[in-house]
Amino acid sequence: MPVSQPHLIIATARSTETARWAQEFRNAYPDWKVDEVVPGQPSTGATYAVVWQPDPILFQQEPDLRATFNLGAGVDAVAGSIPAGMPLYRLEDAGMAEQMAEYALYGVLRAVGRFTPYEEQARKGTWKAYRPIDRRQWPVAVLGLGAIGSKIAQVIASLGYPVQGWSRRLREADFPCYAGDQGLKDCVSASRILVNALPLTAQTEGLINRELLSHLQPGGFLINVARGGHLVDADVVEALQSGHLSGALLDAFTQEPLPADHPYWGIASVMVTPHISGITVRDLALEQIGSRIVLLQQGKPASGQVDHTLGY
Ligand code: GLV
């Protein structure tokens, strides 16, 4: 019996985005049926959902779904509403890891002041050279060693900065790795720059708080490429105001856009960016999701499946 073609439903938080992804899937896979979510409509009979921050009603509306594909790396916006037995896949790297490594490296360059004096001097026409950065003074902790965190750690380590990583499960890498509660303290205590690339789960929410920051070496720098929910903002602000943190490069926030009256905007040593550290590369996402659907259609396993109990 011939296997029927995949039937997709696209569901994002914005109808224009939903329509754009739907068109791109139709163009890439012309034989597949691709619907766009319309809240409250009867079931389309779709067997695969492709989502970004979908309305949770989707999962009641579409009882025939066999799997859901997230259009990003972090699944926190869908993990809470997806039915327990439904396979959920997230993007793995898909062009985001190198963007995020570049972003984190930019944070490191800001932290160490690699170009800071020259920006000022170039405007004034001053020719004055400084000694090279002593990288040993700027050890870096990378929290989260998935596809993204590992890439960040590798890129920064390749430039001679001492790097250590922390993850839930102990990893093997070319740099020292830590795991567990004590491991987290040890990893951060050995560092002056903290890069957060963790998934947001019940275990990691609020992890970057006063206590953890107190272990970071004085004059430290925080780089957040993950989620706002990892940070206790009041504690970060306090650490910045006291000078324990010399600055921060922050890309994700509990409320986005970051409200105009948020204290981060007013702190000169903080650079806020509008959640751009790793933007989904559309062609690569289409390719990655499409090839996984083909595997599932053939009854084969596909990578990137989220463990519902871990939340990533
Ligand atoms: C972006 O934030 C993502 O999770 O891909």
Short mmCIF file of N, CA and C in Angstrom, two decimals, residues 194-305:
data_model
loop_
_atom_site.label_atom_id
_atom_site.label_comp_id
_atom_site.label_asym_id
_atom_site.label_seq_id
_atom_site.Cartn_x
_atom_site.Cartn_y
_atom_site.Cartn_z
N LEU A 194 30.72 34.61 32.29
CA LEU A 194 29.71 33.54 32.38
C LEU A 194 28.83 33.62 31.14
N VAL A 195 28.80 32.52 30.37
CA VAL A 195 27.95 32.47 29.18
C VAL A 195 26.84 31.47 29.45
N ASN A 196 25.60 31.91 29.31
CA ASN A 196 24.48 31.01 29.55
C ASN A 196 23.88 30.52 28.24
N ALA A 197 23.96 29.18 28.02
CA ALA A 197 23.37 28.57 26.82
C ALA A 197 22.52 27.37 27.23
N LEU A 198 21.87 27.48 28.40
CA LEU A 198 21.08 26.35 28.91
C LEU A 198 19.67 26.34 28.32
N PRO A 199 19.03 25.17 28.29
CA PRO A 199 17.60 25.16 28.00
C PRO A 199 16.84 25.65 29.24
N LEU A 200 15.68 26.28 29.03
CA LEU A 200 14.90 26.72 30.19
C LEU A 200 13.97 25.60 30.63
N THR A 201 14.19 25.10 31.84
CA THR A 201 13.36 24.04 32.40
C THR A 201 13.09 24.41 33.86
N ALA A 202 12.26 23.60 34.53
CA ALA A 202 11.98 23.88 35.95
C ALA A 202 13.29 23.87 36.74
N GLN A 203 14.27 23.07 36.30
CA GLN A 203 15.55 22.98 37.03
C GLN A 203 16.46 24.17 36.79
N THR A 204 16.33 24.81 35.65
CA THR A 204 17.28 25.88 35.32
C THR A 204 16.69 27.28 35.48
N GLU A 205 15.39 27.36 35.74
CA GLU A 205 14.75 28.67 35.91
C GLU A 205 15.36 29.37 37.14
N GLY A 206 15.75 30.62 36.98
CA GLY A 206 16.29 31.39 38.11
C GLY A 206 17.66 30.93 38.58
N LEU A 207 18.34 30.13 37.77
CA LEU A 207 19.64 29.57 38.17
C LEU A 207 20.71 30.66 38.33
N ILE A 208 20.59 31.71 37.49
CA ILE A 208 21.60 32.77 37.55
C ILE A 208 21.08 33.84 38.52
N ASN A 209 21.42 33.62 39.77
CA ASN A 209 20.90 34.45 40.86
C ASN A 209 22.08 34.96 41.68
N ARG A 210 21.74 35.66 42.76
CA ARG A 210 22.77 36.29 43.59
C ARG A 210 23.82 35.27 44.05
N GLU A 211 23.32 34.11 44.47
CA GLU A 211 24.22 33.09 45.01
C GLU A 211 25.23 32.65 43.94
N LEU A 212 24.71 32.32 42.76
CA LEU A 212 25.61 31.82 41.71
C LEU A 212 26.58 32.93 41.28
N LEU A 213 26.03 34.15 41.12
CA LEU A 213 26.89 35.25 40.67
C LEU A 213 28.00 35.55 41.69
N SER A 214 27.71 35.27 42.98
CA SER A 214 28.72 35.56 44.00
C SER A 214 29.97 34.69 43.79
N HIS A 215 29.80 33.56 43.09
CA HIS A 215 30.96 32.69 42.84
C HIS A 215 31.82 33.17 41.67
N LEU A 216 31.21 33.99 40.80
CA LEU A 216 31.97 34.48 39.63
C LEU A 216 33.06 35.42 40.12
N GLN A 217 34.22 35.38 39.48
CA GLN A 217 35.33 36.21 39.93
C GLN A 217 34.97 37.70 39.80
N PRO A 218 35.50 38.54 40.70
CA PRO A 218 35.10 39.96 40.72
C PRO A 218 35.36 40.65 39.38
N GLY A 219 34.50 41.59 39.05
CA GLY A 219 34.63 42.29 37.77
C GLY A 219 34.19 41.41 36.62
N GLY A 220 33.35 40.43 36.93
CA GLY A 220 32.92 39.45 35.92
C GLY A 220 31.98 40.04 34.88
N PHE A 221 31.66 39.21 33.91
CA PHE A 221 30.82 39.66 32.79
C PHE A 221 29.84 38.54 32.46
N LEU A 222 28.58 38.92 32.23
CA LEU A 222 27.53 37.93 31.95
C LEU A 222 27.05 38.04 30.51
N ILE A 223 26.99 36.90 29.85
CA ILE A 223 26.49 36.85 28.47
C ILE A 223 25.32 35.87 28.46
N ASN A 224 24.12 36.34 28.10
CA ASN A 224 22.96 35.44 28.09
C ASN A 224 22.41 35.29 26.69
N VAL A 225 22.55 34.08 26.13
CA VAL A 225 22.00 33.80 24.80
C VAL A 225 20.83 32.83 24.90
N ALA A 226 20.36 32.56 26.13
CA ALA A 226 19.36 31.48 26.28
C ALA A 226 17.97 32.06 26.50
N ARG A 227 17.52 32.14 27.73
CA ARG A 227 16.19 32.66 28.02
C ARG A 227 16.28 33.63 29.19
N GLY A 228 15.36 34.60 29.22
CA GLY A 228 15.32 35.55 30.32
C GLY A 228 15.03 34.87 31.65
N GLY A 229 14.24 33.79 31.61
CA GLY A 229 13.85 33.10 32.83
C GLY A 229 15.00 32.47 33.59
N HIS A 230 16.15 32.35 32.97
CA HIS A 230 17.32 31.82 33.70
C HIS A 230 17.86 32.82 34.71
N LEU A 231 17.59 34.11 34.46
CA LEU A 231 18.19 35.17 35.28
C LEU A 231 17.20 35.67 36.31
N VAL A 232 17.69 35.89 37.54
CA VAL A 232 16.91 36.66 38.50
C VAL A 232 17.36 38.11 38.26
N ASP A 233 16.54 38.85 37.53
CA ASP A 233 16.97 40.17 37.05
C ASP A 233 17.43 41.09 38.19
N ALA A 234 16.67 41.07 39.31
CA ALA A 234 17.03 41.99 40.41
C ALA A 234 18.44 41.67 40.91
N ASP A 235 18.81 40.39 40.93
CA ASP A 235 20.14 39.99 41.41
C ASP A 235 21.23 40.40 40.41
N VAL A 236 20.90 40.30 39.13
CA VAL A 236 21.87 40.70 38.10
C VAL A 236 22.09 42.22 38.18
N VAL A 237 21.00 42.95 38.32
CA VAL A 237 21.09 44.42 38.42
C VAL A 237 21.94 44.80 39.63
N GLU A 238 21.69 44.12 40.75
CA GLU A 238 22.45 44.41 41.98
C GLU A 238 23.95 44.15 41.76
N ALA A 239 24.25 43.04 41.10
CA ALA A 239 25.67 42.70 40.86
C ALA A 239 26.32 43.71 39.93
N LEU A 240 25.54 44.24 38.99
CA LEU A 240 26.08 45.27 38.08
C LEU A 240 26.30 46.58 38.84
N GLN A 241 25.33 46.90 39.68
CA GLN A 241 25.44 48.18 40.40
C GLN A 241 26.57 48.16 41.42
N SER A 242 26.82 46.99 42.00
CA SER A 242 27.89 46.91 43.01
C SER A 242 29.27 46.82 42.35
N GLY A 243 29.30 46.57 41.04
CA GLY A 243 30.58 46.42 40.35
C GLY A 243 31.10 44.98 40.37
N HIS A 244 30.38 44.08 41.07
CA HIS A 244 30.81 42.67 41.04
C HIS A 244 30.76 42.16 39.60
N LEU A 245 29.75 42.61 38.86
CA LEU A 245 29.74 42.39 37.41
C LEU A 245 30.17 43.70 36.75
N SER A 246 31.16 43.60 35.83
CA SER A 246 31.60 44.83 35.15
C SER A 246 30.71 45.15 33.96
N GLY A 247 29.90 44.17 33.53
CA GLY A 247 29.01 44.43 32.40
C GLY A 247 28.28 43.17 31.99
N ALA A 248 27.39 43.34 31.02
CA ALA A 248 26.61 42.19 30.54
C ALA A 248 26.18 42.43 29.10
N LEU A 249 26.05 41.32 28.39
CA LEU A 249 25.49 41.34 27.03
C LEU A 249 24.30 40.38 27.07
N LEU A 250 23.10 40.95 26.95
CA LEU A 250 21.89 40.16 27.22
C LEU A 250 20.99 40.14 25.98
N ASP A 251 20.57 38.94 25.59
CA ASP A 251 19.79 38.81 24.36
C ASP A 251 18.36 38.31 24.58
N ALA A 252 18.06 37.79 25.78
CA ALA A 252 16.73 37.19 25.99
C ALA A 252 16.19 37.65 27.33
N PHE A 253 14.89 37.85 27.39
CA PHE A 253 14.27 38.48 28.56
C PHE A 253 12.95 37.80 28.87
N THR A 254 12.55 37.89 30.15
CA THR A 254 11.29 37.25 30.56
C THR A 254 10.15 37.86 29.78
N GLN A 255 10.18 39.18 29.62
CA GLN A 255 9.16 39.84 28.79
C GLN A 255 9.84 40.45 27.58
N GLU A 256 9.38 40.08 26.40
CA GLU A 256 9.95 40.64 25.16
C GLU A 256 8.83 41.25 24.34
N PRO A 257 9.04 42.46 23.76
CA PRO A 257 10.21 43.33 23.91
C PRO A 257 10.44 43.69 25.39
N LEU A 258 11.71 43.95 25.73
CA LEU A 258 12.05 44.36 27.09
C LEU A 258 11.34 45.69 27.37
N PRO A 259 10.53 45.75 28.45
CA PRO A 259 9.76 46.99 28.71
C PRO A 259 10.67 48.22 28.82
N ALA A 260 10.15 49.35 28.37
CA ALA A 260 10.95 50.59 28.29
C ALA A 260 11.49 51.02 29.65
N ASP A 261 10.79 50.64 30.74
CA ASP A 261 11.25 51.09 32.06
C ASP A 261 12.11 50.03 32.76
N HIS A 262 12.54 49.01 32.02
CA HIS A 262 13.35 47.97 32.68
C HIS A 262 14.73 48.52 33.03
N PRO A 263 15.23 48.21 34.25
CA PRO A 263 16.52 48.78 34.67
C PRO A 263 17.68 48.45 33.72
N TYR A 264 17.62 47.33 33.01
CA TYR A 264 18.75 47.01 32.11
C TYR A 264 19.04 48.13 31.12
N TRP A 265 17.96 48.78 30.63
CA TRP A 265 18.17 49.83 29.63
C TRP A 265 19.03 50.98 30.17
N GLY A 266 18.93 51.18 31.49
CA GLY A 266 19.59 52.36 32.05
C GLY A 266 21.01 52.11 32.54
N ILE A 267 21.52 50.91 32.40
CA ILE A 267 22.87 50.63 32.93
C ILE A 267 23.86 50.65 31.76
N ALA A 268 24.80 51.59 31.83
CA ALA A 268 25.69 51.82 30.67
C ALA A 268 26.50 50.59 30.30
N SER A 269 26.83 49.75 31.28
CA SER A 269 27.69 48.59 30.98
C SER A 269 26.89 47.39 30.45
N VAL A 270 25.57 47.58 30.31
CA VAL A 270 24.74 46.48 29.79
C VAL A 270 24.40 46.77 28.33
N MET A 271 24.60 45.80 27.48
CA MET A 271 24.13 45.92 26.10
C MET A 271 22.95 44.95 25.95
N VAL A 272 21.81 45.50 25.60
CA VAL A 272 20.61 44.71 25.37
C VAL A 272 20.46 44.50 23.87
N THR A 273 20.22 43.26 23.45
CA THR A 273 19.90 43.02 22.04
C THR A 273 18.55 42.31 21.96
N PRO A 274 17.81 42.51 20.86
CA PRO A 274 16.42 42.04 20.79
C PRO A 274 16.28 40.58 20.33
N HIS A 275 16.81 39.66 21.12
CA HIS A 275 16.69 38.22 20.86
C HIS A 275 17.13 37.87 19.43
N ILE A 276 18.37 38.24 19.15
CA ILE A 276 18.89 38.01 17.79
C ILE A 276 20.17 37.16 17.78
N SER A 277 20.55 36.63 18.94
CA SER A 277 21.87 35.96 18.96
C SER A 277 21.88 34.74 18.05
N GLY A 278 20.74 34.06 17.92
CA GLY A 278 20.68 32.90 17.00
C GLY A 278 19.34 32.92 16.30
N ILE A 279 19.34 33.43 15.09
CA ILE A 279 18.08 33.53 14.36
C ILE A 279 17.94 32.27 13.49
N THR A 280 16.75 31.68 13.51
CA THR A 280 16.52 30.47 12.72
C THR A 280 16.87 30.74 11.26
N VAL A 281 17.74 29.91 10.69
CA VAL A 281 18.09 30.03 9.27
C VAL A 281 17.04 29.22 8.51
N ARG A 282 16.22 29.92 7.76
CA ARG A 282 14.99 29.30 7.25
C ARG A 282 15.28 28.09 6.37
N ASP A 283 16.23 28.21 5.45
CA ASP A 283 16.51 27.08 4.54
C ASP A 283 16.96 25.85 5.31
N LEU A 284 17.83 26.08 6.32
CA LEU A 284 18.35 24.95 7.08
C LEU A 284 17.26 24.33 7.94
N ALA A 285 16.37 25.18 8.47
CA ALA A 285 15.27 24.65 9.29
C ALA A 285 14.32 23.81 8.42
N LEU A 286 14.01 24.32 7.23
CA LEU A 286 13.13 23.58 6.30
C LEU A 286 13.74 22.22 5.97
N GLU A 287 15.05 22.25 5.73
CA GLU A 287 15.75 21.02 5.34
C GLU A 287 15.77 20.04 6.50
N GLN A 288 16.08 20.57 7.71
CA GLN A 288 16.20 19.68 8.87
C GLN A 288 14.84 19.06 9.23
N ILE A 289 13.80 19.89 9.26
CA ILE A 289 12.48 19.36 9.62
C ILE A 289 11.97 18.42 8.52
N GLY A 290 12.14 18.84 7.26
CA GLY A 290 11.67 18.02 6.14
C GLY A 290 12.32 16.65 6.13
N SER A 291 13.63 16.61 6.35
CA SER A 291 14.31 15.31 6.28
C SER A 291 13.91 14.43 7.47
N ARG A 292 13.60 15.05 8.61
CA ARG A 292 13.14 14.25 9.75
C ARG A 292 11.75 13.68 9.50
N ILE A 293 10.90 14.46 8.85
CA ILE A 293 9.56 13.96 8.53
C ILE A 293 9.67 12.77 7.57
N VAL A 294 10.58 12.88 6.61
CA VAL A 294 10.78 11.77 5.67
C VAL A 294 11.19 10.51 6.44
N LEU A 295 12.10 10.66 7.39
CA LEU A 295 12.54 9.50 8.19
C LEU A 295 11.37 8.90 8.97
N LEU A 296 10.57 9.75 9.61
CA LEU A 296 9.44 9.24 10.39
C LEU A 296 8.44 8.53 9.48
N GLN A 297 8.25 9.08 8.28
CA GLN A 297 7.34 8.44 7.32
C GLN A 297 7.81 7.03 6.98
N GLN A 298 9.14 6.86 7.00
CA GLN A 298 9.70 5.54 6.67
C GLN A 298 9.79 4.64 7.91
N GLY A 299 9.26 5.15 9.03
CA GLY A 299 9.30 4.37 10.27
C GLY A 299 10.67 4.36 10.91
N LYS A 300 11.53 5.32 10.51
CA LYS A 300 12.89 5.37 11.08
C LYS A 300 12.97 6.45 12.15
N PRO A 301 13.91 6.32 13.09
CA PRO A 301 14.04 7.36 14.11
C PRO A 301 14.67 8.63 13.53
N ALA A 302 14.34 9.76 14.12
CA ALA A 302 14.93 11.04 13.69
C ALA A 302 15.57 11.68 14.91
N SER A 303 16.64 12.45 14.70
CA SER A 303 17.32 13.05 15.85
C SER A 303 16.62 14.34 16.27
N GLY A 304 17.02 14.85 17.43
CA GLY A 304 16.45 16.11 17.91
C GLY A 304 15.21 15.92 18.76
N GLN A 305 14.89 14.68 19.14
CA GLN A 305 13.66 14.47 19.92
C GLN A 305 13.87 14.92 21.37
#
